[in-house]
Coordinates of C-alpha atoms and ligand atoms in Angstrom, one line a residue:
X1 CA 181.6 172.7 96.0
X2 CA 179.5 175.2 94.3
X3 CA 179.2 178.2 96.4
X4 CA 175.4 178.8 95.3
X5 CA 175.0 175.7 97.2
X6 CA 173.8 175.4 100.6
X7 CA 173.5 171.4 101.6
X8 CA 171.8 172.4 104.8
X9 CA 168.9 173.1 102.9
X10 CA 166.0 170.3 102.7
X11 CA 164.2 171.2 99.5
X12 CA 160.9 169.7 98.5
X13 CA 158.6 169.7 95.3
X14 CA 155.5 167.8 93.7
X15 CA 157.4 164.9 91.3
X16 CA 154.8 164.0 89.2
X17 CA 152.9 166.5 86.7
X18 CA 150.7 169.1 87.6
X19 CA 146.7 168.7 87.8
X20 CA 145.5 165.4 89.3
X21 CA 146.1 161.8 88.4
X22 CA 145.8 158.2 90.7
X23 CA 148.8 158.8 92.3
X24 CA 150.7 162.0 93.2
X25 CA 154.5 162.3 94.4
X26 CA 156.1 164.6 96.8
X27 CA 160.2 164.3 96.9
X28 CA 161.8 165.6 100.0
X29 CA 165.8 165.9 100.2
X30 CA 167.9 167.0 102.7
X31 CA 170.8 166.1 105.1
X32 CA 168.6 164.6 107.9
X33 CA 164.8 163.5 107.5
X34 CA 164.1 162.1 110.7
X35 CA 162.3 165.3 111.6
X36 CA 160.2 164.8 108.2
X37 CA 160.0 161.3 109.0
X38 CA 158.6 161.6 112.8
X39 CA 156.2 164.9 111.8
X40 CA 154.3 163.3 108.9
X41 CA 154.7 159.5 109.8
X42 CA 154.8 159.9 112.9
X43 CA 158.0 157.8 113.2
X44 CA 161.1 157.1 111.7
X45 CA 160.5 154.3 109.0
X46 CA 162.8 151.2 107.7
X47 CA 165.4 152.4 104.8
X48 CA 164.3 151.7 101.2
X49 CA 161.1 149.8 101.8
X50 CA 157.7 150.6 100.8
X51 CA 155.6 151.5 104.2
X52 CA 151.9 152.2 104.0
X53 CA 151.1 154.9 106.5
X54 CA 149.0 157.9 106.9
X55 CA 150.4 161.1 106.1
X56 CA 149.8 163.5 109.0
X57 CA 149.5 167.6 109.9
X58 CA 150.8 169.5 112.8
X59 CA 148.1 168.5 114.8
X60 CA 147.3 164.8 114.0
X61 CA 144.7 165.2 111.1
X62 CA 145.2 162.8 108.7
X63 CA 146.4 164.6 105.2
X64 CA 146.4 161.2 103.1
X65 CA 147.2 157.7 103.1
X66 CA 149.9 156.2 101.1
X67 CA 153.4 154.7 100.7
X68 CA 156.5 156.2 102.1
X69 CA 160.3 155.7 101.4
X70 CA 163.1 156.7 102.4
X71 CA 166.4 156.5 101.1
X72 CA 169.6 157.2 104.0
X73 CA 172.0 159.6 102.4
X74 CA 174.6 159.2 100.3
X75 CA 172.8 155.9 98.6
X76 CA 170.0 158.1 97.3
X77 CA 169.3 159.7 93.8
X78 CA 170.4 163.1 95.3
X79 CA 173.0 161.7 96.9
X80 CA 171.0 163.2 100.7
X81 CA 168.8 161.8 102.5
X82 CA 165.3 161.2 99.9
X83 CA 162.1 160.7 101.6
X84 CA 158.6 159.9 99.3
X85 CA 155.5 160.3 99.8
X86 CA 153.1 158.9 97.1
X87 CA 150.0 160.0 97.6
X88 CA 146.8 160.8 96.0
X89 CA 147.3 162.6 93.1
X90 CA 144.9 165.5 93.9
X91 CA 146.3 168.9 93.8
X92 CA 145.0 169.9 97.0
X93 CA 146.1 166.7 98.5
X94 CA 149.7 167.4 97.2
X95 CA 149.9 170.8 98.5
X96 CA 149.0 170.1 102.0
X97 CA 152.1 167.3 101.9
X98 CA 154.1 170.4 100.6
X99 CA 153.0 172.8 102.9
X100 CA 153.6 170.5 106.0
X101 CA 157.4 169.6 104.9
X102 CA 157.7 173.6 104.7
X103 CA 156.2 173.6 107.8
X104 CA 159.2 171.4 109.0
X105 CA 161.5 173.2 107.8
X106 CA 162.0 172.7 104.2
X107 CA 161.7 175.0 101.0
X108 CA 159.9 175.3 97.6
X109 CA 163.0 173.3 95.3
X110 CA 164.2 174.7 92.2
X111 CA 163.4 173.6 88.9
X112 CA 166.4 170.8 88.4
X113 CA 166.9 171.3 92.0
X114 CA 166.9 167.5 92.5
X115 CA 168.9 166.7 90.0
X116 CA 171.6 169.7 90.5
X117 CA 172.2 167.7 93.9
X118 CA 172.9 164.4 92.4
X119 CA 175.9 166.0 90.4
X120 CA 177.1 168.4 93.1
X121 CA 177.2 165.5 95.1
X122 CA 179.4 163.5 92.5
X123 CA 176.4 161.2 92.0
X124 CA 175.9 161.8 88.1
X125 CA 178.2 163.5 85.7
X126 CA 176.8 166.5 83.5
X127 CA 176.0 164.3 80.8
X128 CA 174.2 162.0 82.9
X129 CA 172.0 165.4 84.4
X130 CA 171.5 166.9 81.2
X131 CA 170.4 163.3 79.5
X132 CA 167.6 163.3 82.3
X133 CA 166.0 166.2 81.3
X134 CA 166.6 165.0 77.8
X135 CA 164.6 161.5 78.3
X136 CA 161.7 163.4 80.3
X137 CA 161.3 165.3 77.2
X138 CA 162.3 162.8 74.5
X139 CA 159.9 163.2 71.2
X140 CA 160.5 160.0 69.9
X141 CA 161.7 156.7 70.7
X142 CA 164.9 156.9 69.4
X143 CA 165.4 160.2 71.7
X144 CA 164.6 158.6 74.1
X145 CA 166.6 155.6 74.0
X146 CA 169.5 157.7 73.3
X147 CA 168.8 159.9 76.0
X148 CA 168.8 156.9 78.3
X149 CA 172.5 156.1 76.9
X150 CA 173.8 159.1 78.0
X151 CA 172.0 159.2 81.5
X152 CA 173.9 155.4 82.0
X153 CA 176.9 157.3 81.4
X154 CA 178.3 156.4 78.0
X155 CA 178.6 159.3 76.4
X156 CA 180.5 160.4 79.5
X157 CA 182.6 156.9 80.0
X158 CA 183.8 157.8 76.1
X159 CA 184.7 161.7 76.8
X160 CA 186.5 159.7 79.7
X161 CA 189.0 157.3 77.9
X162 CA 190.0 160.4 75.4
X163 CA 190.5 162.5 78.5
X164 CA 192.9 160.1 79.5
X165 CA 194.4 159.1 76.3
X166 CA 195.2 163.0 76.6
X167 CA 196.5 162.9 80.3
X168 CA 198.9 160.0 79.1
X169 CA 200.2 162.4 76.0
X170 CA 200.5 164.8 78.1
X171 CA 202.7 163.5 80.8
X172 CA 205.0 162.2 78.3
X173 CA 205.4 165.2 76.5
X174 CA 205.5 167.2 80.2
X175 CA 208.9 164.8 81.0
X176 CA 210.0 165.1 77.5
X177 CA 210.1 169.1 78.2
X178 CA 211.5 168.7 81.7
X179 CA 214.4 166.3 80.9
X180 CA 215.9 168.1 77.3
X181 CA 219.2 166.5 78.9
X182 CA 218.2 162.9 77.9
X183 CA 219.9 161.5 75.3
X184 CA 216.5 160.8 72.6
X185 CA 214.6 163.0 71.3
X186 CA 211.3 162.1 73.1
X187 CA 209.6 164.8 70.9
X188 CA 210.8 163.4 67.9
X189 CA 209.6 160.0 68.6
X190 CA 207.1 158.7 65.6
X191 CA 205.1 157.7 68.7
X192 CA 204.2 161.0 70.1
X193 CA 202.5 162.2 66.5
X194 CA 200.7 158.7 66.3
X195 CA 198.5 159.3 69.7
X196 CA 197.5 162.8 68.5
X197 CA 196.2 161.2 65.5
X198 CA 194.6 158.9 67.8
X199 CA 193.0 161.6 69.7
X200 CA 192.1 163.4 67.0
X201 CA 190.3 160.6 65.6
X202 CA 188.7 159.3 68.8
X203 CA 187.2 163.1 69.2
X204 CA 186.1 163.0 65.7
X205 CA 184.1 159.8 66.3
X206 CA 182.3 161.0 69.5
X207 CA 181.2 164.3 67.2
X208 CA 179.5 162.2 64.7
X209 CA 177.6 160.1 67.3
X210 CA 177.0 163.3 69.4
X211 CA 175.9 165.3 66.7
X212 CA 173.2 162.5 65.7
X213 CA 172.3 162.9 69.5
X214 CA 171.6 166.6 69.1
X215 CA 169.8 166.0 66.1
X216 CA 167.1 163.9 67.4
X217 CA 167.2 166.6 70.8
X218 CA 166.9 169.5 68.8
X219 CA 165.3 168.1 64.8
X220 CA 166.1 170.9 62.6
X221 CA 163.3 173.4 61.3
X222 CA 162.6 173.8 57.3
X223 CA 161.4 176.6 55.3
X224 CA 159.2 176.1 52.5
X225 CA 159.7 179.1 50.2
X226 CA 159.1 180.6 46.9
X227 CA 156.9 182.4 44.6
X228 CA 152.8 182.1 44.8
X229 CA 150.9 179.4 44.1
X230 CA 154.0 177.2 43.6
X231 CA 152.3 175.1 46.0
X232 CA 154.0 175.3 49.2
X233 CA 151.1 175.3 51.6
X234 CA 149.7 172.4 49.6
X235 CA 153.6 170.2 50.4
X236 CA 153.5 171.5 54.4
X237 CA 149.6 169.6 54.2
X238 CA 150.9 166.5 52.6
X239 CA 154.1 166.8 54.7
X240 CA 152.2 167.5 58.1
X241 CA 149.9 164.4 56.6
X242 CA 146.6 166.8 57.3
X243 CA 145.4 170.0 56.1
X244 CA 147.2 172.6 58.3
X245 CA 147.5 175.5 55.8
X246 CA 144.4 176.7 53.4
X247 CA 145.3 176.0 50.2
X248 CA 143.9 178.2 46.9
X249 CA 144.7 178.8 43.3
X250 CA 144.5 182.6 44.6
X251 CA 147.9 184.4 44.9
X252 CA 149.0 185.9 48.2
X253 CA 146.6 183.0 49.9
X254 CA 149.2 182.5 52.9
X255 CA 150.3 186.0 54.7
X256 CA 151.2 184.4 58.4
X257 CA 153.9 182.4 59.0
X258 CA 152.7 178.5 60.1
X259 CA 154.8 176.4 61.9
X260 CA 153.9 172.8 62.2
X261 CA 156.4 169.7 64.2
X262 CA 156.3 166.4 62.7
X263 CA 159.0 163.4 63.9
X264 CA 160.1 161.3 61.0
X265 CA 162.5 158.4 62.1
X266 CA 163.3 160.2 64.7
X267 CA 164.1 163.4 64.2
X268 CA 161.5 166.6 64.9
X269 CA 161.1 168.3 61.7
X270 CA 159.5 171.6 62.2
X271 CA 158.4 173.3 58.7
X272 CA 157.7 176.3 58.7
X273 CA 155.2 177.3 55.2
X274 CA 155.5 181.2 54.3
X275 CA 154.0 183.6 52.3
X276 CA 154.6 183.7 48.4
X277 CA 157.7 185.9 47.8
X278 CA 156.9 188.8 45.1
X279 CA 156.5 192.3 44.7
X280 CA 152.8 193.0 46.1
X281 CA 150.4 196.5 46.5
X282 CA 148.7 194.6 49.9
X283 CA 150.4 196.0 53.0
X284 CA 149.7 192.6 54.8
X285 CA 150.8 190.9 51.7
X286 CA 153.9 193.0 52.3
X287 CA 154.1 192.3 56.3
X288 CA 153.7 188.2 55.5
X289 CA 156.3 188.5 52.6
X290 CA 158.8 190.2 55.1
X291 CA 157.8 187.2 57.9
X292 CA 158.9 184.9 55.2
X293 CA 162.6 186.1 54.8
X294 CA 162.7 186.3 58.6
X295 CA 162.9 182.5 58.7
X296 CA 164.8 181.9 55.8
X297 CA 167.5 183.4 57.2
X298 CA 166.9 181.5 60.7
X299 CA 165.9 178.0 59.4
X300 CA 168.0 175.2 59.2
X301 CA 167.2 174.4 55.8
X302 CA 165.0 176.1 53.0
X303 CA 163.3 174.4 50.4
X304 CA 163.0 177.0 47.3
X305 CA 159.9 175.4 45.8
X306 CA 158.8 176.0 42.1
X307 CA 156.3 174.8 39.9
X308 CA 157.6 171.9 37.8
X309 CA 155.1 172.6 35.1
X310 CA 155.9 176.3 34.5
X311 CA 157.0 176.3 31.1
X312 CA 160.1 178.6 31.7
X313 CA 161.0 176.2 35.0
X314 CA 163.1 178.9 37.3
X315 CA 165.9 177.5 38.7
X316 CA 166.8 179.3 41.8
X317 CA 164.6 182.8 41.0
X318 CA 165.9 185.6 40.0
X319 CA 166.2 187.2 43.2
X320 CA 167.5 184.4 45.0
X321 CA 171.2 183.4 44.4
X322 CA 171.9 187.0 45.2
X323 CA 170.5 187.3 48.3
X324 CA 172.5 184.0 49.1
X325 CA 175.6 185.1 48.0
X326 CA 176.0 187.1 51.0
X327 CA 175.5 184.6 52.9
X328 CA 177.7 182.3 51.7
X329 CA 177.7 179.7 54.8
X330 CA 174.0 179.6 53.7
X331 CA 174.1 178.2 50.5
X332 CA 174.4 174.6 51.7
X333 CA 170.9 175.0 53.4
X334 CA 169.2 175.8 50.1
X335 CA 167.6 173.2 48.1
X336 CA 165.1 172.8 45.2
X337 CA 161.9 171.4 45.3
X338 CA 159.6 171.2 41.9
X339 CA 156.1 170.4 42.8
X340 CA 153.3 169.5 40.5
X341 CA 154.7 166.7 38.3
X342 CA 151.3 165.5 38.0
X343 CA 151.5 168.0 35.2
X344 CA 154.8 167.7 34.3
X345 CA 157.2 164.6 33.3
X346 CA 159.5 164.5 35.8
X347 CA 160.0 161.4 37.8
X348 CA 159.6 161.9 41.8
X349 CA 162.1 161.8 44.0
X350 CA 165.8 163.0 44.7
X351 CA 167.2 163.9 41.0
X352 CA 170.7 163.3 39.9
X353 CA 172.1 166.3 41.0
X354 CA 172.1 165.1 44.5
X355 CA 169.9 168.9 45.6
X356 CA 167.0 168.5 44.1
X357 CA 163.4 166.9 44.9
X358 CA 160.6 166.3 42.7
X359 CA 157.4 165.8 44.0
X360 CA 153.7 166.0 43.7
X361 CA 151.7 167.7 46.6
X362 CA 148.6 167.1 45.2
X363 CA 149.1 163.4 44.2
X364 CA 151.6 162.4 47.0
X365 CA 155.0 161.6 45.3
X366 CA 158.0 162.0 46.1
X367 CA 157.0 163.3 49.9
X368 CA 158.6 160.4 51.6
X369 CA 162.0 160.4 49.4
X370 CA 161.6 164.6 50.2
X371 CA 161.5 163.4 54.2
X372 CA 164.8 161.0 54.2
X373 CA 166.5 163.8 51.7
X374 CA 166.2 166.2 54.6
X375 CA 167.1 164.0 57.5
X376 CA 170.5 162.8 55.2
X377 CA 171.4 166.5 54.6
X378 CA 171.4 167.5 58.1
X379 CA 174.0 164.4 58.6
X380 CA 171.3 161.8 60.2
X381 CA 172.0 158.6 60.0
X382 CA 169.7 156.3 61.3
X383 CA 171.3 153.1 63.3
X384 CA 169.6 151.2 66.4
X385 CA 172.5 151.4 68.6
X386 CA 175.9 153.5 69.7
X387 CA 173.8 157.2 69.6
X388 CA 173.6 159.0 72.6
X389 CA 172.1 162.3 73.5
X390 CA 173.9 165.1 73.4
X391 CA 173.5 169.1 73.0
X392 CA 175.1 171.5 71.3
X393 CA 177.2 172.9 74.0
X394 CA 178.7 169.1 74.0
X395 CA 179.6 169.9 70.3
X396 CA 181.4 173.6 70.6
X397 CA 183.3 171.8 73.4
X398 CA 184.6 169.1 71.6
X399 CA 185.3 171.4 68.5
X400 CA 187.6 173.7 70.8
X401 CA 188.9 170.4 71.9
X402 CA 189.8 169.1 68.5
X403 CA 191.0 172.4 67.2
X404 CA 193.6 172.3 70.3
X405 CA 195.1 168.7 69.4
X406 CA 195.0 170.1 65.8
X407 CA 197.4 173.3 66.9
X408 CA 199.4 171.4 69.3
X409 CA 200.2 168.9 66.8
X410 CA 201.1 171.5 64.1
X411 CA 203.6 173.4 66.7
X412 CA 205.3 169.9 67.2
X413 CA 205.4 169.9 63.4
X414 CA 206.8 172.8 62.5
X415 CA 208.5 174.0 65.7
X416 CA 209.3 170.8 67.7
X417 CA 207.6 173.0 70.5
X418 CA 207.1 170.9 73.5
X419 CA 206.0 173.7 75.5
X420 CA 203.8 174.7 73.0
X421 CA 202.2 171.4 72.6
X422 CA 201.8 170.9 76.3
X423 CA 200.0 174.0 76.4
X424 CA 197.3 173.3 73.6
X425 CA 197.2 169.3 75.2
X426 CA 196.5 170.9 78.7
X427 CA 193.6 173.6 77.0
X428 CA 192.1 170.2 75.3
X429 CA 191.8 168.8 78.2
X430 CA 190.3 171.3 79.9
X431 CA 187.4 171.4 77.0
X432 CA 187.0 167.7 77.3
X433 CA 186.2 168.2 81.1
X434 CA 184.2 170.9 80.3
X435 CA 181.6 168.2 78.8
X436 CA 181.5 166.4 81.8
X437 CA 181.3 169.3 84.1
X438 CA 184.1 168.8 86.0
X439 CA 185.1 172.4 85.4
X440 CA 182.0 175.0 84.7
X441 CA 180.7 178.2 85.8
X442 CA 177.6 178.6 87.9
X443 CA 176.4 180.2 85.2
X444 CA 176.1 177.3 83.0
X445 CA 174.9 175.2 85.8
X446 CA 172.0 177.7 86.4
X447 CA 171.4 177.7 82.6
X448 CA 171.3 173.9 82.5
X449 CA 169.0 173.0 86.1
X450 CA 167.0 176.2 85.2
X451 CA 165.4 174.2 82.1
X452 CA 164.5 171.3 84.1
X453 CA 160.9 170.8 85.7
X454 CA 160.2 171.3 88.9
X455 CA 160.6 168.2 91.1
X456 CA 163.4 166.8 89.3
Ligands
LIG501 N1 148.4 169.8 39.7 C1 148.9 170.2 40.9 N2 148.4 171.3 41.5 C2 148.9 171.6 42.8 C3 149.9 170.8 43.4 N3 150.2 171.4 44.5 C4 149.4 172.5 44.7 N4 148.6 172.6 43.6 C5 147.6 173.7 43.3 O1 148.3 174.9 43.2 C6 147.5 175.9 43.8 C7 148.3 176.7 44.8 O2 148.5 175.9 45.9 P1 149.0 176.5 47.3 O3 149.4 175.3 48.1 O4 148.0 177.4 47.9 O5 150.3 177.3 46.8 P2 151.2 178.4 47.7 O6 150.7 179.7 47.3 O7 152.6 178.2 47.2 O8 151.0 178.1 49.1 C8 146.3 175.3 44.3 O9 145.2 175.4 43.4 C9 146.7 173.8 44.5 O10 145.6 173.0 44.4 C10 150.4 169.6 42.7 O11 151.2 168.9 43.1 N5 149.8 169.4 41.5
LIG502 MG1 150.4 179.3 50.6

């Protein structure tokens, strides 16, 4: 058990959102309630049914009248004792319930607190915690029902079977090491190489499902850059579907950066329009200019837009493909828009080369095909079922992992090492559980409870 945790401690916190509303829940968890039970209710109260009651102070005034439960430790959501009140959802109202539990002896909980219980407890893996901050704040459906995935546990039942395809590699490779005397070569058994493949492959699958999961968690943000008037603030209106950004046929119109989130199957797209990139007198011209290149080196994608009727049509400006060359991991992020085919004869769309989008701001074309370009580059691929949320922590872990079975397997290869294998297996492992949260830091559990609401 974590030593930050103290399970003597009965926390309680509002459940449901802040301000007023019909009905207003206060969550109570602790290792015995009966105290709880007798002060506010007056007495103790039958296990997991709904019991209409009033709610009552210190010195018998009523507080409220509504429904009580109570759930006996361990079969709880917290894995403690849980005792509800649902109330009135008046603020006031809600506080009084607080202040009297406090009054009996609990505390203000954490934010997560709830939650942090149910998996200190062994109730709910990390992936299930994490995927129930995740569905509170899903942005779309999809998020949402992936989100629900994960809180069911499948994400963590699949991080399960590889952790014990490893366990099984490893305790074969762990005898072959301890018994050299045998007469085979248990090392040099086709066998051995075949279930690092597997496990190789297996991790590889759960990264392409996870990594959908973060997607629709975390969308990706978009820059729309390039030189004035090429019409960017004109595409982040007909993207956004409303006029967001003013639009002139005055250079230098847009000096502050505007960021504006729109879901599209799925995925939260934020884009992020900038100020025209050129060499300007204005100081504020200057100031927005600088803004710009601020988020281009942030964003998870840039669109370098230009004007498709331009006689000399740029392709990446001059500037450009030089300030990307130092970045060279960047270069994949970049693509080309050309707006204003209205005036020019391009068709809309995704061209041939597979990087660049034609479209229209004013007219409209090409803005949808611009949408599902973006989503594909950032490796989403829409399908109803098998995604489950995930976060990016979930990814580095089951990079480290895969980079482990990679090593061990080379070391087998080139050295027959059995030791050395065993080592990088064992590490692997220890990635794999990382996911789970079977082995963490209190740090990382502070990090991960300390982004929840309060009351959950
Ligand atoms: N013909 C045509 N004009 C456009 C299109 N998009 C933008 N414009 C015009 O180009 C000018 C500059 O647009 P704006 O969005 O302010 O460009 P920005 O400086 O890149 O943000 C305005 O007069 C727009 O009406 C388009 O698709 N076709
Ligand atoms: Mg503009």
């Amino acid at each position: 058990m974590q030593s930050s945790y103290n399970s003597i401690d009965t926390i309680v916190a509002i459940a449901t959102p802040s301000g007023t509303g019909g009905v207003g829940v206060v969550r109570v968890s602790g290792r015995d309630l009966t105290r709880f039970c007798v002060g506010i209710l007056g007495s103790e109260i039958a296990s997991r049914k709904a019991t209409y009651t009033h709610f009552r102070a210190a010195d018998g005034e009523c507080l409220d009248m509504g429904i009580a439960l109570y759930f006996p430790g361990p079969a709880s959501f917290t894995g403690e004792s849980v005792l509800e009140l649902q109330g009135h959802g008046g603020i006031v109202v809600l506080d009084r319930l607080v202040q009297r539990c406090i009054q009996l002896g609990a505390r203000h909980a954490r934010p997560g607190e709830f939650t942090e219980r149910a998996f200190l407890h062994g109730k709910i893996d990390l992936t299930q915690a994490e995927a129930v901050a995740d569905l509170i704040e899903s942005s779309s459906v999809q998020a949402a029902r992936s989100a629900l995935r994960s809180m069911q546990g499948d994400f963590a039942q699949v991080v399960n079977t590889i952790i014990k395809k490893l366990i099984d590699t490893r305790v074969y490779v762990e005898a072959a090491i301890d018994f050299p005397e045998e007469e085979v070569d248990f090392l040099a058994e086709p066998v051995l190489i075949q279930w690092l493949d597997e496990l190789a492959r297996s991790i590889d699958q759960v990264t392409a499902d996870a990594r959908q999961g973060v997607l629709l968690r975390d969308g990706l943000s978009v820059v729309l850059a390039g030189k004035p008037n090429v019409g960017k603030s004109s595409l982040l209106n007909r993207l956004l579907g409303e006029e967001r950004a003013i639009v002139t046929d005055e250079a230098g119109t847009t000096r502050d950066v505007l960021k504006h989130r729109i879901v599209f199957e799925g995925v939260p797209i934020q884009f992020i329009d900038t100020a025209g990139l050129r060499d300007t007198d204005s100081a504020i011209e200057r100031e927005g200019i600088r803004r710009a290149w601020l988020e281009i080196d942030t964003a998870d994608h840039i669109l370098l837009i230009a004007d498709a009727s331009e006689a000399s049509r740029p392709h990446l400006n001059e500037a450009w493909p030089e300030y990307f060359m130092q970045y060279p991991e960047k270069t994949h992020r970049v693509s080309q828009v050309f707006n204003k085919i209205d005036c020019s004869d391009d068709a809309p769309g995704l061209q041939r080369d597979g990087s660049t989008v034609c479209v229209s701001a004013k007219y409209s074309l090409g803005i949808q095909e611009l949408l599902s370009f973006l989503v594909a580059q950032a490796g989403y691929i829409e399908r109803g079922e098998g995604i489950f949320s995930a976060r990016r922590r979930h990814l580095l872990a089951l990079a480290d992992a895969r980079g482990y079975v990679q090593a061990g397997r080379a070391q087998l290869d080139r050295y027959g090492s059995g030791e050395l294998l065993a080592e990088d297996l064992r590490m692997a492992q220890k990635k794999l559980e990382e996911i789970g949260g079977a082995v963490t830091s209190d740090d990382l559990l502070g990090h991960i409870f300390s982004s929840f609401c309060i009351g959950k």
